[in-house]
Each structure stands twice: as structure tokens, then as C-alpha cells.
GROMACS .gro file of C-alpha atoms in nm:
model
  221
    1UNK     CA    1 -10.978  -1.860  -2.009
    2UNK     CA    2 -10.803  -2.130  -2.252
    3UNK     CA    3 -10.421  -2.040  -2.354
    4UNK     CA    4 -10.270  -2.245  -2.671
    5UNK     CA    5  -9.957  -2.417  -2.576
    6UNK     CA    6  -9.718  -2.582  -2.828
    7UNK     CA    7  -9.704  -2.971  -2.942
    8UNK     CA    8  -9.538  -3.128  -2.676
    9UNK     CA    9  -9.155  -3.143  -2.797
   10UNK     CA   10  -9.171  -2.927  -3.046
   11UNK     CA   11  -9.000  -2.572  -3.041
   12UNK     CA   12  -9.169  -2.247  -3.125
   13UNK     CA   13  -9.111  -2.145  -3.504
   14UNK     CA   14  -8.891  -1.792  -3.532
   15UNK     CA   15  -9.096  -1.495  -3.683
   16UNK     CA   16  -9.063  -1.451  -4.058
   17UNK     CA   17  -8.896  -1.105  -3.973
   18UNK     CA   18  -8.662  -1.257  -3.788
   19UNK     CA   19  -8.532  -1.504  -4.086
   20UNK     CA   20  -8.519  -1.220  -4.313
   21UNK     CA   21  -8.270  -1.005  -4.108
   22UNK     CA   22  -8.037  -1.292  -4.088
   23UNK     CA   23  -8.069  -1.383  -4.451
   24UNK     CA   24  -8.019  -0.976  -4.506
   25UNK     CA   25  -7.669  -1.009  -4.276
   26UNK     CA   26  -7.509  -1.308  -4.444
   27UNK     CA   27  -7.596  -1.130  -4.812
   28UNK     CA   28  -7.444  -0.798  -4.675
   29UNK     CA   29  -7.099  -0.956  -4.549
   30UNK     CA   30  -7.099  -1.156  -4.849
   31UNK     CA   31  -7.093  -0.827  -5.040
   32UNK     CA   32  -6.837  -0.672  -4.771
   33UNK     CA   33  -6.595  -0.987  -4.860
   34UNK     CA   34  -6.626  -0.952  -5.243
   35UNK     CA   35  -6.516  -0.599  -5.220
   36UNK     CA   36  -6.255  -0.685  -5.014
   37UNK     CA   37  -6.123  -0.964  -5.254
   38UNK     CA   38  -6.176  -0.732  -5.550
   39UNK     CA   39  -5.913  -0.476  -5.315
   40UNK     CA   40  -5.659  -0.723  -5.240
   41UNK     CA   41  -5.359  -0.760  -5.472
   42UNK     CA   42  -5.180  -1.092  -5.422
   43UNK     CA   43  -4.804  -1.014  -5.447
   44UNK     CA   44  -4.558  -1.340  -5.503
   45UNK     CA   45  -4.218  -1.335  -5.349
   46UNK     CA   46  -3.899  -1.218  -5.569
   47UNK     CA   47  -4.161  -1.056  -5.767
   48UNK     CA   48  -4.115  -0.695  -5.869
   49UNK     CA   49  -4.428  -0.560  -5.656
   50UNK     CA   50  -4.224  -0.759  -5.368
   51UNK     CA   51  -3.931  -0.533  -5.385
   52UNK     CA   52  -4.086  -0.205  -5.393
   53UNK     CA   53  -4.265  -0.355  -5.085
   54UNK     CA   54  -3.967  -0.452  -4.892
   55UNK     CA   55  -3.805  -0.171  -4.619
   56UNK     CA   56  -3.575   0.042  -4.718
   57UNK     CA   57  -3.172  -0.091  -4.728
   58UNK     CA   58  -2.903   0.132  -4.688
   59UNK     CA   59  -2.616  -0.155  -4.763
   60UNK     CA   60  -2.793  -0.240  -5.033
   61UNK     CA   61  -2.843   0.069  -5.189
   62UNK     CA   62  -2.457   0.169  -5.103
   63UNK     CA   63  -2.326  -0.151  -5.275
   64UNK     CA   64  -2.536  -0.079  -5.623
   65UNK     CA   65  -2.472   0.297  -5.567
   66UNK     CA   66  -2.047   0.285  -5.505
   67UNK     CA   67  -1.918   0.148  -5.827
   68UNK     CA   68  -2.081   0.479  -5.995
   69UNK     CA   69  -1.979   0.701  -5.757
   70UNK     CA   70  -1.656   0.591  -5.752
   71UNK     CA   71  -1.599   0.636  -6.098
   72UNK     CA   72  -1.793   0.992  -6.081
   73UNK     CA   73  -1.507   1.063  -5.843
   74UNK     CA   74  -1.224   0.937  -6.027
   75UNK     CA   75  -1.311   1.099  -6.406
   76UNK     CA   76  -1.362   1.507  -6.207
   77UNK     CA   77  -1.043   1.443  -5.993
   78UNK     CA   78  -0.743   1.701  -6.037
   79UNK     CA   79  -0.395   1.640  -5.892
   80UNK     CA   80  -0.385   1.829  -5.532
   81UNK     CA   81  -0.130   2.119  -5.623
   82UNK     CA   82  -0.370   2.179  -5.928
   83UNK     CA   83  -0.703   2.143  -5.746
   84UNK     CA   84  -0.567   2.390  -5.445
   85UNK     CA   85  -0.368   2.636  -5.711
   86UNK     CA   86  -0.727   2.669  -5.842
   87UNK     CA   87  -0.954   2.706  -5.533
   88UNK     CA   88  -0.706   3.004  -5.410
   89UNK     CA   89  -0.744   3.181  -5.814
   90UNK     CA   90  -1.141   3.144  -5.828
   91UNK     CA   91  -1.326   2.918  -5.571
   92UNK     CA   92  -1.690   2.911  -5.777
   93UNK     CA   93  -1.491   2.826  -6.132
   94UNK     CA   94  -1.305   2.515  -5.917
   95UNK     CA   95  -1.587   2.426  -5.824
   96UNK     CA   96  -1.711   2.351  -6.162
   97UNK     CA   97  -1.413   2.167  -6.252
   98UNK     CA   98  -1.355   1.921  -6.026
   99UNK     CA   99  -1.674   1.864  -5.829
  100UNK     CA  100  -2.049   1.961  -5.720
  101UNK     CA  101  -2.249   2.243  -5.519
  102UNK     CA  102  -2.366   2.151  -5.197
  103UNK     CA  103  -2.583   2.286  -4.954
  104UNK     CA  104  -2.314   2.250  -4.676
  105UNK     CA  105  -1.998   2.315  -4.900
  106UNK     CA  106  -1.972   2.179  -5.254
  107UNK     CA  107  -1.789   1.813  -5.281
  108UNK     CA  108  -1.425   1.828  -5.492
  109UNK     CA  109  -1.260   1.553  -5.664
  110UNK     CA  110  -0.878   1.498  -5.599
  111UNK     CA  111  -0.577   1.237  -5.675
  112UNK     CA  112  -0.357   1.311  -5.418
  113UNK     CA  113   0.003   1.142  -5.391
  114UNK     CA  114   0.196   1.185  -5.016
  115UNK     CA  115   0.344   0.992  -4.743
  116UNK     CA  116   0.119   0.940  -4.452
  117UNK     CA  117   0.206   1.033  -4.059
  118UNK     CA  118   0.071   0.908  -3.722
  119UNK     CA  119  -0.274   0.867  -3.723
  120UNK     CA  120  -0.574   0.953  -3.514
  121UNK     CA  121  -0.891   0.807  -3.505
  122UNK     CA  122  -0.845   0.628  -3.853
  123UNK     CA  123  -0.757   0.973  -3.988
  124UNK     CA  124  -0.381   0.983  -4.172
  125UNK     CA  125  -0.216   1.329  -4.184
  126UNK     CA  126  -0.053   1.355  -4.545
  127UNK     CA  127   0.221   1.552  -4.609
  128UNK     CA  128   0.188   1.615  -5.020
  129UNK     CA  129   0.467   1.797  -5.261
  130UNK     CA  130   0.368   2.083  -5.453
  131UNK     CA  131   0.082   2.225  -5.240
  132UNK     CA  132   0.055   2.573  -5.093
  133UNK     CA  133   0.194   2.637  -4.767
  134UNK     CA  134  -0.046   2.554  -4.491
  135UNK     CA  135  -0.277   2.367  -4.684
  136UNK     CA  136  -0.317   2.045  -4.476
  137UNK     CA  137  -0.478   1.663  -4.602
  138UNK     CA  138  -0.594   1.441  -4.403
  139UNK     CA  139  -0.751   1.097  -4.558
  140UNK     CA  140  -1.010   0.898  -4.296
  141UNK     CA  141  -0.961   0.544  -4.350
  142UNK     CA  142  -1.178   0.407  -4.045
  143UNK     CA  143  -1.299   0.174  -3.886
  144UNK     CA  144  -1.585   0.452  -3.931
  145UNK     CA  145  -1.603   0.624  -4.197
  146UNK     CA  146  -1.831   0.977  -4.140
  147UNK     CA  147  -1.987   1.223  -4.328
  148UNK     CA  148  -2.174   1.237  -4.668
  149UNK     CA  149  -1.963   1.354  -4.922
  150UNK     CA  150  -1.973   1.049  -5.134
  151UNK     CA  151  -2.328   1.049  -5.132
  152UNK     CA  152  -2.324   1.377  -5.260
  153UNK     CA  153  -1.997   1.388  -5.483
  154UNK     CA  154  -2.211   1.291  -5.799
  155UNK     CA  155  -2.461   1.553  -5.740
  156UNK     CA  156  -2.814   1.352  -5.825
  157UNK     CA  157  -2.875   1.211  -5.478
  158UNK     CA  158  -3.094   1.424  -5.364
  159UNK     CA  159  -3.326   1.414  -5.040
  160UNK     CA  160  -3.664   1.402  -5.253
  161UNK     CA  161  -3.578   1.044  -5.364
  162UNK     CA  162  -3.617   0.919  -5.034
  163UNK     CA  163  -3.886   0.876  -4.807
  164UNK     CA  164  -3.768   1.105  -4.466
  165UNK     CA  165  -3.422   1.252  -4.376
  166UNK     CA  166  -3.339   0.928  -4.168
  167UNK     CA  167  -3.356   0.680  -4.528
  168UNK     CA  168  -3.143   1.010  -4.637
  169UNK     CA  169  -2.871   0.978  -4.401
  170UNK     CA  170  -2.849   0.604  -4.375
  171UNK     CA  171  -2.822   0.594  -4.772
  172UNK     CA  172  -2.501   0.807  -4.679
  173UNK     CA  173  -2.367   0.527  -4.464
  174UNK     CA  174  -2.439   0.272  -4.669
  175UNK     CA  175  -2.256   0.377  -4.961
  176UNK     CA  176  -1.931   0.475  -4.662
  177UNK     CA  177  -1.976   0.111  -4.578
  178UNK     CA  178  -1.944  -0.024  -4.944
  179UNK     CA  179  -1.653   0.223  -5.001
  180UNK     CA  180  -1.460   0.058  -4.693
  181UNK     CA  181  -1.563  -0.301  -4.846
  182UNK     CA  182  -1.432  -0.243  -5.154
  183UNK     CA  183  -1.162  -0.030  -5.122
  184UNK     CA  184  -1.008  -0.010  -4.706
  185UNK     CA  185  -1.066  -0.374  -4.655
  186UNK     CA  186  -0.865  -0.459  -4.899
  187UNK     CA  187  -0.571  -0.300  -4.773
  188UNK     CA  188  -0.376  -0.250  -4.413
  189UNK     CA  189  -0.546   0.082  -4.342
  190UNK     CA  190  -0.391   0.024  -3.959
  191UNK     CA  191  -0.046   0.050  -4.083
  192UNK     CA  192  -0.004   0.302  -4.325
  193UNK     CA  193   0.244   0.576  -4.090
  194UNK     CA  194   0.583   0.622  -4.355
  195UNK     CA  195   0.398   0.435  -4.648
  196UNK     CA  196   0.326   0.669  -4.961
  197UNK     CA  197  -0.013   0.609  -5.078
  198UNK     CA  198  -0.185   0.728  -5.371
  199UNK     CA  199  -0.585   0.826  -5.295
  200UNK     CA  200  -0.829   0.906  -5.500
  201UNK     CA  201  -1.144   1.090  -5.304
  202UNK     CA  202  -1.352   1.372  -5.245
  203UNK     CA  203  -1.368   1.632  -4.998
  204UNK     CA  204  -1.627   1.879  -4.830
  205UNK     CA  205  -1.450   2.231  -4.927
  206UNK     CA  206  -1.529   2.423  -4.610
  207UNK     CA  207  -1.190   2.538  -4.491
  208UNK     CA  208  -0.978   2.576  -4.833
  209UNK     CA  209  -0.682   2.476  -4.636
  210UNK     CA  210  -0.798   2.159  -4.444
  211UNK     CA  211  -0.912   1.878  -4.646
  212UNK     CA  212  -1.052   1.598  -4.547
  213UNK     CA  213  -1.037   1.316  -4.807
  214UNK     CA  214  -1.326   1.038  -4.838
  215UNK     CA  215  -1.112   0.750  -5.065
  216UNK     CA  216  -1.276   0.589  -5.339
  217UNK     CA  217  -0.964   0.453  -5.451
  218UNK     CA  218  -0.641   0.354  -5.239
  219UNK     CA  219  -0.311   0.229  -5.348
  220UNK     CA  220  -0.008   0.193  -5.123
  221UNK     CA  221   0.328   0.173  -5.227
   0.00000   0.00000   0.00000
């Protein structure tokens, strides 16, 4: 029996078959890589698209939020004896005078003028003229400043804007920490005890008679 053999040196030649799957692979990852180009969008830095793209920043949002809020604060604010002579006549209608509904307690507006006592924790009793007996105001002037009312003292903040209740809360924070930039830093919120100030802020109304006052605006005399 004779077998065929091969030229000496020279390699068997692949099936036709064979060539035509690999031409078939190149063409279909070729197509796969088109598609994928055609999907892609090419964003440039500083760009608008880059912005949307870029995490979440609660300091940033606080320092382009603050100026507004601040002056949301300052145009519903009632002198103290006023805002307190209303919340004891009719709660709901003082309400819609000087400030917002809230979920937990609505958010007033006040100018309060009084001399401040010893503090504790960054909070300053006040002891204000012309308010009801045992009403009590306290102002927190740091170094950490809690709570949310300034977030929701102008009332179109809301929880849907955001993308989970964590961006929610830090946007809270953010706009405490621009407050205390703009307006605590700028003064000697350490030593206040025996110094009148005049404050501008809002308040949580939970307890009618215990406020406490989130500045927007400090002045000490």
C-alpha cells in the first residue's frame, strides 16, 4: 500500500472551511466594534455632559444654594415677640406668615435681638425682651452646626431632586457648612456670653416655647 506524503519542507495547506470561519470571526468583531463606537459618547472635560457626570457635592451645592436661602430667610422673618404673639393666637395662620410646612414641623423665619448667656455645645441661651413668659431661644453657632432647617426654610428642596436620602441629607450639611463660612466664621462665635447680638434664622417649630435658631445672618454689638 503507497501513502502520499507532503513535499519535503513544505507544510500542509489549512482546509478551505477552516479559512472561512476565521475570515467569518474577524468580520463579526469588526461589526461588534462599530456598534460599540457608534454607542460611545466622547465627553471633554469642563464640558457640560462632564458636570452632570461628576459625583454628587454637597459643599458645592450648599455654597450656590446659601445666598438664596439666606435671603428666603431674611424677607419671611418677623421680630420674636411678634412671631411668638402669633404662634400662641393661631399656629397654622403663623405658619403662613413667616415660614414653610414641613414634614417634621414647619421651618419659621425670625429677627431676634437679646443678650447671649453661657453656652453649651456651641449653643447660646438668649434672653430676648418682649417675649412670652417661658418661651426660651437658643441660637447654635457651632463648630457643628445640625439639623436641616435651612435646607428646608425655602420650601422647594425637596427629596425627589436628589438621587437617595443620603445626597438628601448631605445637601443639608452642605448648605450648614456654607452658612458657618459665610456668616460664623466671620465672627467670634466662642465669645459671645454678655454680648447682644442681633440673628437672623429659622427654626424647627416643634415645642412653641423652645426655639432653636439656625443663623443666616449674625451681627454682634
Amino acid at each position: 500500500m503507497v501513502q502520499s506524503t507532503a513535499p519535503t519542507g513544505q507544510a500542509p495547506k489549512a482546509p478551505a472551511a477552516s479559512r472561512r470561519g476565521l475570515f467569518l470571526s474577524i468580520a463579526a468583531a469588526a461589526v461588534v466594534l462599530a456598534g460599540i463606537a457608534l454607542d460611545t459618547k466622547i465627553v471633554h472635560i469642563g464640558s457640560e455632559a462632564d458636570v452632570r457626570q461628576q459625583a454628587f457635592s454637597p459643599d458645592g451645592y450648599g455654597q450656590t444654594e446659601f445666598p438664596r436661602i439666606r435671603d428666603a430667610v431674611k424677607a419671611k422673618a418677623g421680630e420674636a415677640p411678634e412671631v411668638a404673639a402669633a404662634i400662641a393666637a393661631d399656629k397654622d395662620a403663623a405658619i403662613a406668615k413667616y415660614g414653610t410646612p414641613a414634614s417634621t414641623g414647619a421651618i419659621l423665619s425670625v429677627r431676634v435681638t437679646g443678650t447671649a448667656g453661657e453656652p453649651k455645645a456651641g449653643i447660646y441661651p438668649l434672653a430676648v425682651e418682649g417675649l412670652p413668659e417661658g418661651v426660651a431661644v437658643r441660637v447654635q453657632t457651632g463648630p457643628a452646626i445640625n439639623g436641616t432647617d435651612l435646607r428646608d426654610a425655602p420650601g422647594d428642596i425637596a427629596f425627589g431632586s436628589f438621587k437617595n436620602q443620603i445626597e438628601y441629607q448631605n445637601a443639608g450639611s452642605g448648605i450648614n457648612r456654607a452658612m458657618k463660612a459665610e456668616v460664623l466664621d466671620k465672627i467670634d462665635a466662642a465669645n459671645l456670653t454678655g454680648k447682644t447680638v442681633e440673628v437672623v434664622g429659622a427654626f424647627r417649630l416643634i415645642n412653641p416655647k423652645n426655639w432653636l435658631i439656625t443663623p443666616v445672618e449674625v451681627v454682634v454689638k
